Short mmCIF file of C-alpha atoms in Angstrom, two decimals:
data_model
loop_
_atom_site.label_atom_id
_atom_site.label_comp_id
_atom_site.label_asym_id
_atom_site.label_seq_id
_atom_site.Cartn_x
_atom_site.Cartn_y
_atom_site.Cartn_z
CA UNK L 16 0.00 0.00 0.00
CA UNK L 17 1.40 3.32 -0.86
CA UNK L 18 1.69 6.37 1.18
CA UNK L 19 -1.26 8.14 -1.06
CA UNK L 20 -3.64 4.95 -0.18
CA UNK L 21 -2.61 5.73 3.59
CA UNK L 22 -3.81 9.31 3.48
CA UNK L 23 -6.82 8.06 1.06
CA UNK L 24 -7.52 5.48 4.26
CA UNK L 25 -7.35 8.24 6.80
CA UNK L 26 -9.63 10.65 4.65
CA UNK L 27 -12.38 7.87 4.03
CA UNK L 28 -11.63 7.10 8.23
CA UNK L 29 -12.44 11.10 8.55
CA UNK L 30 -15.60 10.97 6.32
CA UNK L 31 -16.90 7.76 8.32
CA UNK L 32 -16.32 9.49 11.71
CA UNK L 33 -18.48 12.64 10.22
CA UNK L 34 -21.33 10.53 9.01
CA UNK L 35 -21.90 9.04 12.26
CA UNK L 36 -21.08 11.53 14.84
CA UNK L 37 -21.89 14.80 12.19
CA UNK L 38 -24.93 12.65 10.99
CA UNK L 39 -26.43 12.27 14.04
CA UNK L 40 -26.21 15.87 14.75
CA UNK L 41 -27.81 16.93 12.09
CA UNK L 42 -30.61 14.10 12.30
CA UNK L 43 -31.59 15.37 16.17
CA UNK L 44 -32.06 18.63 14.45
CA UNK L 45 -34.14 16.67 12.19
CA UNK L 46 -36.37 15.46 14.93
CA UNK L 47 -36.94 18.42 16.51
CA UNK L 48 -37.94 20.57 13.55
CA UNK L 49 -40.90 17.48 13.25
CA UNK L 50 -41.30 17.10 17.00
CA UNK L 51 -44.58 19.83 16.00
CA UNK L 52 -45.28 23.78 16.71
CA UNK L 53 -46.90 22.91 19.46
CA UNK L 54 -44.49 24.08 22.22
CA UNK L 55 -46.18 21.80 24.97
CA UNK L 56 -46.03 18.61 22.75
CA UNK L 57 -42.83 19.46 21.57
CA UNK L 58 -41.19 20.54 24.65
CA UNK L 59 -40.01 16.90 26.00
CA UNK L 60 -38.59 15.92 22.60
CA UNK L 61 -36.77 19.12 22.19
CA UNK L 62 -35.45 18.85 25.17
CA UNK L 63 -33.81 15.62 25.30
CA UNK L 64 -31.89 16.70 21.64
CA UNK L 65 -31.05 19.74 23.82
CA UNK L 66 -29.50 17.53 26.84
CA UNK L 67 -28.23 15.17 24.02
CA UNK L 68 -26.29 17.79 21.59
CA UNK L 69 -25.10 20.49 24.00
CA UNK L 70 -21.91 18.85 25.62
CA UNK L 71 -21.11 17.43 21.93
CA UNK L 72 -22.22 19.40 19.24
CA UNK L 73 -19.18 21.33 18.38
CA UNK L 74 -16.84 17.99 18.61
CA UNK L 75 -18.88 16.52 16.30
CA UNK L 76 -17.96 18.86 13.22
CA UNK L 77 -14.32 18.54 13.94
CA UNK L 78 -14.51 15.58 11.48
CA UNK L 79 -15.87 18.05 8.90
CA UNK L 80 -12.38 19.86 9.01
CA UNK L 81 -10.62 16.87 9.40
CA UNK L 82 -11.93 16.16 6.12
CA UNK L 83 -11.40 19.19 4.24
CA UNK L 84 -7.66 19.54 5.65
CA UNK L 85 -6.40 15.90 4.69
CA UNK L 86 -8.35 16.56 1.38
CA UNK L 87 -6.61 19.88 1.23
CA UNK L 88 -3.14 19.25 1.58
CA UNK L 89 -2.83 14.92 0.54
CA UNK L 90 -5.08 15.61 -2.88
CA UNK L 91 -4.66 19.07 -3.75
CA UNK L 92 -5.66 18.24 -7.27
CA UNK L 93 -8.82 16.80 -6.26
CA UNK L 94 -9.86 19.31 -3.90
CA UNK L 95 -9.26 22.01 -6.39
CA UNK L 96 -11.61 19.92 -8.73
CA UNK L 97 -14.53 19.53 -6.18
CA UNK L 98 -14.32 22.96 -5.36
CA UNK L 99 -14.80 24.38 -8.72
CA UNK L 100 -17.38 22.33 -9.66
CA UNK L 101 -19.57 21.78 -6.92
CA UNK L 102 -18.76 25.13 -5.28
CA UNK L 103 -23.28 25.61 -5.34
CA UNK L 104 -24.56 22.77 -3.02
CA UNK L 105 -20.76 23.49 -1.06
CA UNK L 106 -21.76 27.07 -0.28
CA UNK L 107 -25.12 26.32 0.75
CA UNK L 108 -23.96 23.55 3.04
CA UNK L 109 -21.54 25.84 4.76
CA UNK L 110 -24.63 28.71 4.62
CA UNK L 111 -26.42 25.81 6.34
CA UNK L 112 -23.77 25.32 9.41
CA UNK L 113 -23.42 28.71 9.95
CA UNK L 114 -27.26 29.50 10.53
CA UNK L 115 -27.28 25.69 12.37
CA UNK L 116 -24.73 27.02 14.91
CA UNK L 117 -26.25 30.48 15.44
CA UNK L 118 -29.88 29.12 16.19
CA UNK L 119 -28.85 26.05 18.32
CA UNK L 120 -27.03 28.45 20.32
CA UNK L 121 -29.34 31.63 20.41
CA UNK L 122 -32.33 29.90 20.92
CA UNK L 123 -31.48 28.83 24.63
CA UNK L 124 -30.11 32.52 25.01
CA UNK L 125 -33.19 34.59 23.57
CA UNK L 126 -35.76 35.89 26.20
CA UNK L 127 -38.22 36.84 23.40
CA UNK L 128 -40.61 33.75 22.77
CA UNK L 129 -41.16 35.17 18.90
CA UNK L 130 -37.00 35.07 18.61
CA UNK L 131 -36.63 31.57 20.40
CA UNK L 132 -38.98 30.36 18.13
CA UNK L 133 -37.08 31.80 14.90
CA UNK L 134 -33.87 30.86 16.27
CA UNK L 135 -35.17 27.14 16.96
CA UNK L 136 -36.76 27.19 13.43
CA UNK L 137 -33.47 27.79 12.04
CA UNK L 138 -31.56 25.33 13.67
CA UNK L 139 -33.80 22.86 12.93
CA UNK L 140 -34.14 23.24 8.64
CA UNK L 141 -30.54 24.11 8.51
CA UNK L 142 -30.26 20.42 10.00
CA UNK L 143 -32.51 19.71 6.81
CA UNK L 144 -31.06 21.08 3.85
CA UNK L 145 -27.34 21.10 4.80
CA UNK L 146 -27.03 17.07 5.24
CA UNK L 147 -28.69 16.90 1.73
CA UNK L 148 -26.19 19.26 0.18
CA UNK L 149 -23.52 17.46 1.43
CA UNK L 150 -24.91 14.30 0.16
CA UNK L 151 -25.48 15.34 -3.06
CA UNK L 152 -22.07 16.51 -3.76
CA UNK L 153 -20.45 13.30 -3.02
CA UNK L 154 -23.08 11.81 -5.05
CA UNK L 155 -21.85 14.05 -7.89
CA UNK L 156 -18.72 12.33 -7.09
CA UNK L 157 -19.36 9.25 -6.87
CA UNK L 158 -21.37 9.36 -10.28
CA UNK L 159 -18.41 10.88 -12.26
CA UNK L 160 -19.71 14.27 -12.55
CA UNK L 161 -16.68 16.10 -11.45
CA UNK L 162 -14.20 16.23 -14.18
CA UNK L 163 -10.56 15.86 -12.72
CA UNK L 164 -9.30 19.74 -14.35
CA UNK L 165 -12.14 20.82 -12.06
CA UNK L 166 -14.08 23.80 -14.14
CA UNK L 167 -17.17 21.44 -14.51
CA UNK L 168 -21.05 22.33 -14.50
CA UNK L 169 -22.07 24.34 -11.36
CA UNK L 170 -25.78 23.16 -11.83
CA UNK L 171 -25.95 20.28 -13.76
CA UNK L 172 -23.16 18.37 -11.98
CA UNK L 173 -25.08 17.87 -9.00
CA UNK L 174 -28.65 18.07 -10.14
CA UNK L 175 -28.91 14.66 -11.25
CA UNK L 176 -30.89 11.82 -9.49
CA UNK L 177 -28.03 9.74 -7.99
CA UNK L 178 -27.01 12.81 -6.53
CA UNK L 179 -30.33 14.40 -5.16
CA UNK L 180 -31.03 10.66 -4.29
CA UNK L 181 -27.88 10.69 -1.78
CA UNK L 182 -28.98 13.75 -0.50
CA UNK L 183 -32.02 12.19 0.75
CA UNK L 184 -30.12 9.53 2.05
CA UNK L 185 -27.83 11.55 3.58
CA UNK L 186 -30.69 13.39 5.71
CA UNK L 187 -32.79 9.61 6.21
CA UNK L 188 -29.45 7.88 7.41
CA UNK L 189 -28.48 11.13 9.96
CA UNK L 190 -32.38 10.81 11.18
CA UNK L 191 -31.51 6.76 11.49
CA UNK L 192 -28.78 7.26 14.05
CA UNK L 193 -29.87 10.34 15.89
CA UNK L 194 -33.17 8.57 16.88
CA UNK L 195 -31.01 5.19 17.91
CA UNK L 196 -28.39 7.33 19.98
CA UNK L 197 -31.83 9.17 21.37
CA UNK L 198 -33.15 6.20 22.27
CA UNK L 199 -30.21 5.04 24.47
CA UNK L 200 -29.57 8.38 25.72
CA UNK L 201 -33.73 8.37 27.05
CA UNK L 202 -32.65 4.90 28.69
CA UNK L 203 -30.03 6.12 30.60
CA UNK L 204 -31.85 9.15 31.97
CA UNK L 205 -34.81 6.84 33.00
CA UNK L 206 -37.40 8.54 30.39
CA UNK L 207 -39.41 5.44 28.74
CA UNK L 208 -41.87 7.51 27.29
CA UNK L 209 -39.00 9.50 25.39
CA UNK L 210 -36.99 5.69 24.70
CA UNK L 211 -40.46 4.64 22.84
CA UNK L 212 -41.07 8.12 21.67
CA UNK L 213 -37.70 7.61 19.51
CA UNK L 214 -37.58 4.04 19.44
CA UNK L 215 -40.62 4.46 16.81
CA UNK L 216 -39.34 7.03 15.26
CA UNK L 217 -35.99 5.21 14.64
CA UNK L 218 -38.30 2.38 12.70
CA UNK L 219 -39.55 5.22 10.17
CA UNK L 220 -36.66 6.48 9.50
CA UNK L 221 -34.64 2.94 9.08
CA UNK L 222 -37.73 2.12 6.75
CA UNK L 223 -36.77 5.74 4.55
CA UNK L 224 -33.52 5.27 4.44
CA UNK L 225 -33.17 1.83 3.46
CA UNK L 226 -36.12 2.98 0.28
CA UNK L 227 -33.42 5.71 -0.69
CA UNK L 228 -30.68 2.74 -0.58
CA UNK L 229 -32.07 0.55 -2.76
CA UNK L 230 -33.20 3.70 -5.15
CA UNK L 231 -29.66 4.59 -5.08
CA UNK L 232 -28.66 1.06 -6.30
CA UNK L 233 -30.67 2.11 -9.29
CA UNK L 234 -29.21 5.14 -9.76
CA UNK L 235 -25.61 3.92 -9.22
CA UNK L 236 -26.26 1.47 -12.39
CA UNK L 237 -27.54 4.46 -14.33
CA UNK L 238 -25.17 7.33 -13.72
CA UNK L 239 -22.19 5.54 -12.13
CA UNK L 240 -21.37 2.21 -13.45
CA UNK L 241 -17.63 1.66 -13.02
CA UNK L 242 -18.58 2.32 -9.32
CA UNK L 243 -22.33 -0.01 -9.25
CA UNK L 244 -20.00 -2.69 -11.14
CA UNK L 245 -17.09 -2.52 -8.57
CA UNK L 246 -20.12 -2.22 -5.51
CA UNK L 247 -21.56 -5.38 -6.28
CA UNK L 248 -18.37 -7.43 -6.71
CA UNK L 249 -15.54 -6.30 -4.27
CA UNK L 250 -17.99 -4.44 -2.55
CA UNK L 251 -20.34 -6.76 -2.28
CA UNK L 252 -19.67 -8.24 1.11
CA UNK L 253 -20.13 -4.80 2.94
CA UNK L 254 -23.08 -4.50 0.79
CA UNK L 255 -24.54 -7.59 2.72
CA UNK L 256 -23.32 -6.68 6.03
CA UNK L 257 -24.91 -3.12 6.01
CA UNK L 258 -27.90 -4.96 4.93
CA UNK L 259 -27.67 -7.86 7.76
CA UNK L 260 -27.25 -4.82 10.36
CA UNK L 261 -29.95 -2.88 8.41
CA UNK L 262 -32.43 -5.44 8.91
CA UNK L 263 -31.95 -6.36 12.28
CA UNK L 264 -32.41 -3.05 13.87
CA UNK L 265 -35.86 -2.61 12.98
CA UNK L 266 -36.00 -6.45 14.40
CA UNK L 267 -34.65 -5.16 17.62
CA UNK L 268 -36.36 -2.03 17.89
CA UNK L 269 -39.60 -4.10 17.40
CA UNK L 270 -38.31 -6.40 20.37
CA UNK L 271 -37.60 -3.26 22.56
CA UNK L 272 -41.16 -1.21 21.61
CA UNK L 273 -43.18 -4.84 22.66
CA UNK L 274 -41.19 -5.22 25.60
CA UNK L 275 -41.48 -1.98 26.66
CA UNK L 276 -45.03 -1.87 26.39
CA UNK L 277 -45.42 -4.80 28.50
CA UNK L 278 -46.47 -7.18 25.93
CA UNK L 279 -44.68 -10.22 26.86
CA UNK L 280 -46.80 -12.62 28.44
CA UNK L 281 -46.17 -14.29 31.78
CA UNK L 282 -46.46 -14.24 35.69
CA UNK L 283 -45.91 -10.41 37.37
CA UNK L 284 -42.39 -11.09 38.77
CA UNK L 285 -40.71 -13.27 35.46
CA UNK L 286 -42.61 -11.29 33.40
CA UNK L 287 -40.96 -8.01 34.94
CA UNK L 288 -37.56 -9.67 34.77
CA UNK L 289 -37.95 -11.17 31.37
CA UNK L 290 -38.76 -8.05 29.90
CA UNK L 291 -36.03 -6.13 31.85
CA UNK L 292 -33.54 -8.88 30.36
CA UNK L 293 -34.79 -8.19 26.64
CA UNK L 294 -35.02 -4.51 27.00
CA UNK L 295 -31.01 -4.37 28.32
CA UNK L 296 -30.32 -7.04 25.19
CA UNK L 297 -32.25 -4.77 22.62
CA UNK L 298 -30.71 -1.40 24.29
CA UNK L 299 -26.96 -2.67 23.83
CA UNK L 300 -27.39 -4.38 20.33
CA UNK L 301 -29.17 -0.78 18.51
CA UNK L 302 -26.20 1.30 18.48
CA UNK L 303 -23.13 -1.18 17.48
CA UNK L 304 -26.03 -2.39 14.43
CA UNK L 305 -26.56 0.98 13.46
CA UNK L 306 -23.50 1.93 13.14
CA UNK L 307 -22.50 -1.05 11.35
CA UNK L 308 -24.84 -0.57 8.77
CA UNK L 309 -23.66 3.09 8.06
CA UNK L 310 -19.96 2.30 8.00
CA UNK L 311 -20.57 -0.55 5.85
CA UNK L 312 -21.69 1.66 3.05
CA UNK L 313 -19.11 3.86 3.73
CA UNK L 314 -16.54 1.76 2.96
CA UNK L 315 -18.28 0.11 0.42
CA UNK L 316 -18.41 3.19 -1.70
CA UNK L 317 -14.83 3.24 -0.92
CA UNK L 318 -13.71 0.03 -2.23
CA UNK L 319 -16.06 0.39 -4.89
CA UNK L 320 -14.32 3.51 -6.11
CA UNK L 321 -10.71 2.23 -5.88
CA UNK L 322 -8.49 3.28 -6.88
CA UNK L 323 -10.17 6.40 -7.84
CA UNK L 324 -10.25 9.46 -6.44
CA UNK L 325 -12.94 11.23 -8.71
CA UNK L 326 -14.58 8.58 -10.66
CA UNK L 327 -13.04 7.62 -13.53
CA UNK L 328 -11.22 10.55 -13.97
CA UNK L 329 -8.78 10.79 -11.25
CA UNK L 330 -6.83 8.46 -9.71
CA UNK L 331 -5.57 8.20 -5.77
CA UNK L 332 -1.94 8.23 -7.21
CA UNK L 333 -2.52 10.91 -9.78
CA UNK L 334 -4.25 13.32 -7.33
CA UNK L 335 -1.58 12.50 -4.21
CA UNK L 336 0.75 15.72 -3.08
CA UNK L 337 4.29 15.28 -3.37
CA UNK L 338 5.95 12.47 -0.86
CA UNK L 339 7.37 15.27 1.62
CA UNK L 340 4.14 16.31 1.94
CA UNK L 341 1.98 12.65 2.31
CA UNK L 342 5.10 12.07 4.97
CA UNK L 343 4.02 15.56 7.12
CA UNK L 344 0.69 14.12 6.76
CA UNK L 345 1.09 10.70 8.24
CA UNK L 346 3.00 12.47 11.11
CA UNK L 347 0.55 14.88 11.97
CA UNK L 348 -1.90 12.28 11.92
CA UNK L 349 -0.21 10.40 14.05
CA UNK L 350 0.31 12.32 16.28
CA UNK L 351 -3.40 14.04 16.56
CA UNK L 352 -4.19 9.92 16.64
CA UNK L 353 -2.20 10.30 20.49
CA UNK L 354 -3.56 13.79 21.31
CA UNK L 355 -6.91 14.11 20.41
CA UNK L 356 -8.53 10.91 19.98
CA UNK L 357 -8.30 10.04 23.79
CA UNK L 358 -9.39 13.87 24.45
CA UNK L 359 -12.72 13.35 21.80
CA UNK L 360 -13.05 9.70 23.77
CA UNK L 361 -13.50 11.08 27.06
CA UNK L 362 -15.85 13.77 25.78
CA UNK L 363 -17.96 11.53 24.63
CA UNK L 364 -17.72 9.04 27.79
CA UNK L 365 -18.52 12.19 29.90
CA UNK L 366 -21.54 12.73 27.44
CA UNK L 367 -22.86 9.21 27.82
CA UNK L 368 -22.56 9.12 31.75
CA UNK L 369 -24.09 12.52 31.78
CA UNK L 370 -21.20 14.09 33.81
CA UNK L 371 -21.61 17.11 31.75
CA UNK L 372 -23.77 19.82 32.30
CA UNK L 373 -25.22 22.64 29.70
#
């Protein structure tokens, strides 16, 4: 393996870390633009994504930088080419963090109910649109729509179906996890009406998102087929292991909303127990499945799109900086491996135990 693969690794390890940890941000935001206008109704939702984001929500866009940086300075050529082509749904995906970060945090601050309202309404569709811009420019990618000179079509590059459809996915698969990491997070504060409240919500959105997978399979085969062809043969076992995980959280979730709801038959005390022995079984398995099935694809699109950087127009080795340059970035990752992993690790332990206050 070469030193460009390396840094290719460590950017796809980057973008994996953002889907999950950036997805799920964005997907509570999701939830609690639908959570309804009605400020009672809404007010236990929206406050459990409030207690849920606050101690994390800045970490979890430090894999959005990560990104851009190794991108940056390992594949110069390539960034220059994604940035001059897709510079629309780019600048309207960094429009949409911006107003994200001002109305999460304004809308605790604001005394005005009229301005806590606006800045919670802005929070909450900037969580929308921004996740689909981002998907839909690395579906232009993936379907070969960025030309490797860079200088390619502003509009037409990324309004194509296999990229809008990836924006959907994008903003089904960030709803997927944030209700699942809701869902343990109302566990551990002892809220069951807030665990079932998301529980069910998690099945709707595992239901979208895995409809905007298989429409994307379509899509790949239409607009991308060096990268459907090299998905369903080397890719194909991560294929079926996102799909095994898929499947079985909606199984598990099912488990976990009967159990909950006391629909297990038996006498009052092995009842009790037996249900307090699925619910624990059901709580531990969501997350790790989850997960699974998002990092699955993940890679999957990345060995699918080996060794190509830009689909079929620019190779990893073609793109890659000079070797002095690959070497600095090894090293610094290396080093921010030793530094700042254990620091983002105990930030989100903290988090989890809720040691950490708003």
């Amino acid at each position: 393996m070469s030193r460009a693969d390396v840094a290719a690794a460590i950017l796809w390890t980057g973008a994996t870390l953002y889907a999950l940890f950036g997805g799920a941000d964005f997907g509570a935001g999701l939830w609690d633009l639908i959570a309804g206008f009605d400020d009672r109704k809404g007010a236990a939702p929206r406050a459990r994504i409030q207690r849920s984001l606050t101690p994390v929500w800045e970490a979890n866009h430090v894999w959005l930088i990560f990104i851009l940086v190794v991108l940056w300075t390992a594949f110069p050529e390539a960034f220059g080419a994604i940035m001059t082509t897709l510079y629309v749904p780019i600048a309207l995906a960094a429009l949409g963090i911006v107003l994200r970060g001002a109305g999460f945090a304004f809308r605790k601050s604001v005394q005005r109910l009229e301005y806590r309202r606006a800045m919670g309404a802005t929070f909450a569709v900037s969580s929308l649109v921004t996740p689909f811009f981002m998907g839909a420019v690395v579906g232009a990618i993936a379907a070969g729509h960025v030309p490797a000179g860079g200088e390619g079509e502003p509009f037409s590059s990324w309004l194509q179906p296999l990229p809008l459809l990836t924006g959907a996915l994008f903003v089904a698969s960030g709803a997927y996890l944030a209700a699942i990491f809701l869902v343990a997070d109302s566990s551990r504060a002892g809220d069951g009406e807030m665990e079932r409240y998301f529980a069910r919500r998690a099945l709707w959105a595992a239901s979208v998102a895995g409809a905007f997978a298989v429409a994307g399979i379509f899509a790949l085969h239409s607009e991308a087929r060096y990268v459907f062809d090299r998905l369903t043969a080397e890719g194909l076992p991560l294929v079926v292991l996102s799909a095994l995980c898929g499947l079985a959280v909606p199984a598990l979730l099912l488990v976990h909303l009967s159990a909950s709801s006391g629909r297990f038959g038996g006498a009052a005390d092995s009842e009790r127990n037996f249900r307090t022995r699925v619910l624990r079984g059901a709580r531990r398995g969501l997350r790790p499945l989850a997960a699974g099935a998002v990092v699955a694809v993940i890679w999957g699109w990345g060995v699918a799109q080996f060794p190509y950087l830009l689909p079929t127009s620019l190779r990893i080795d073609q793109a890659a900086a000079p070797g002095p340059t690959l070497d600095a970035v090894l090293i610094v990752f290396a080093i921010a491996a030793v530094v700042v992993l254990p620091a983002l690790g105990l930030l989100y332990w903290l988090s989890q135990q809720e040691l950490l206050r708003d």
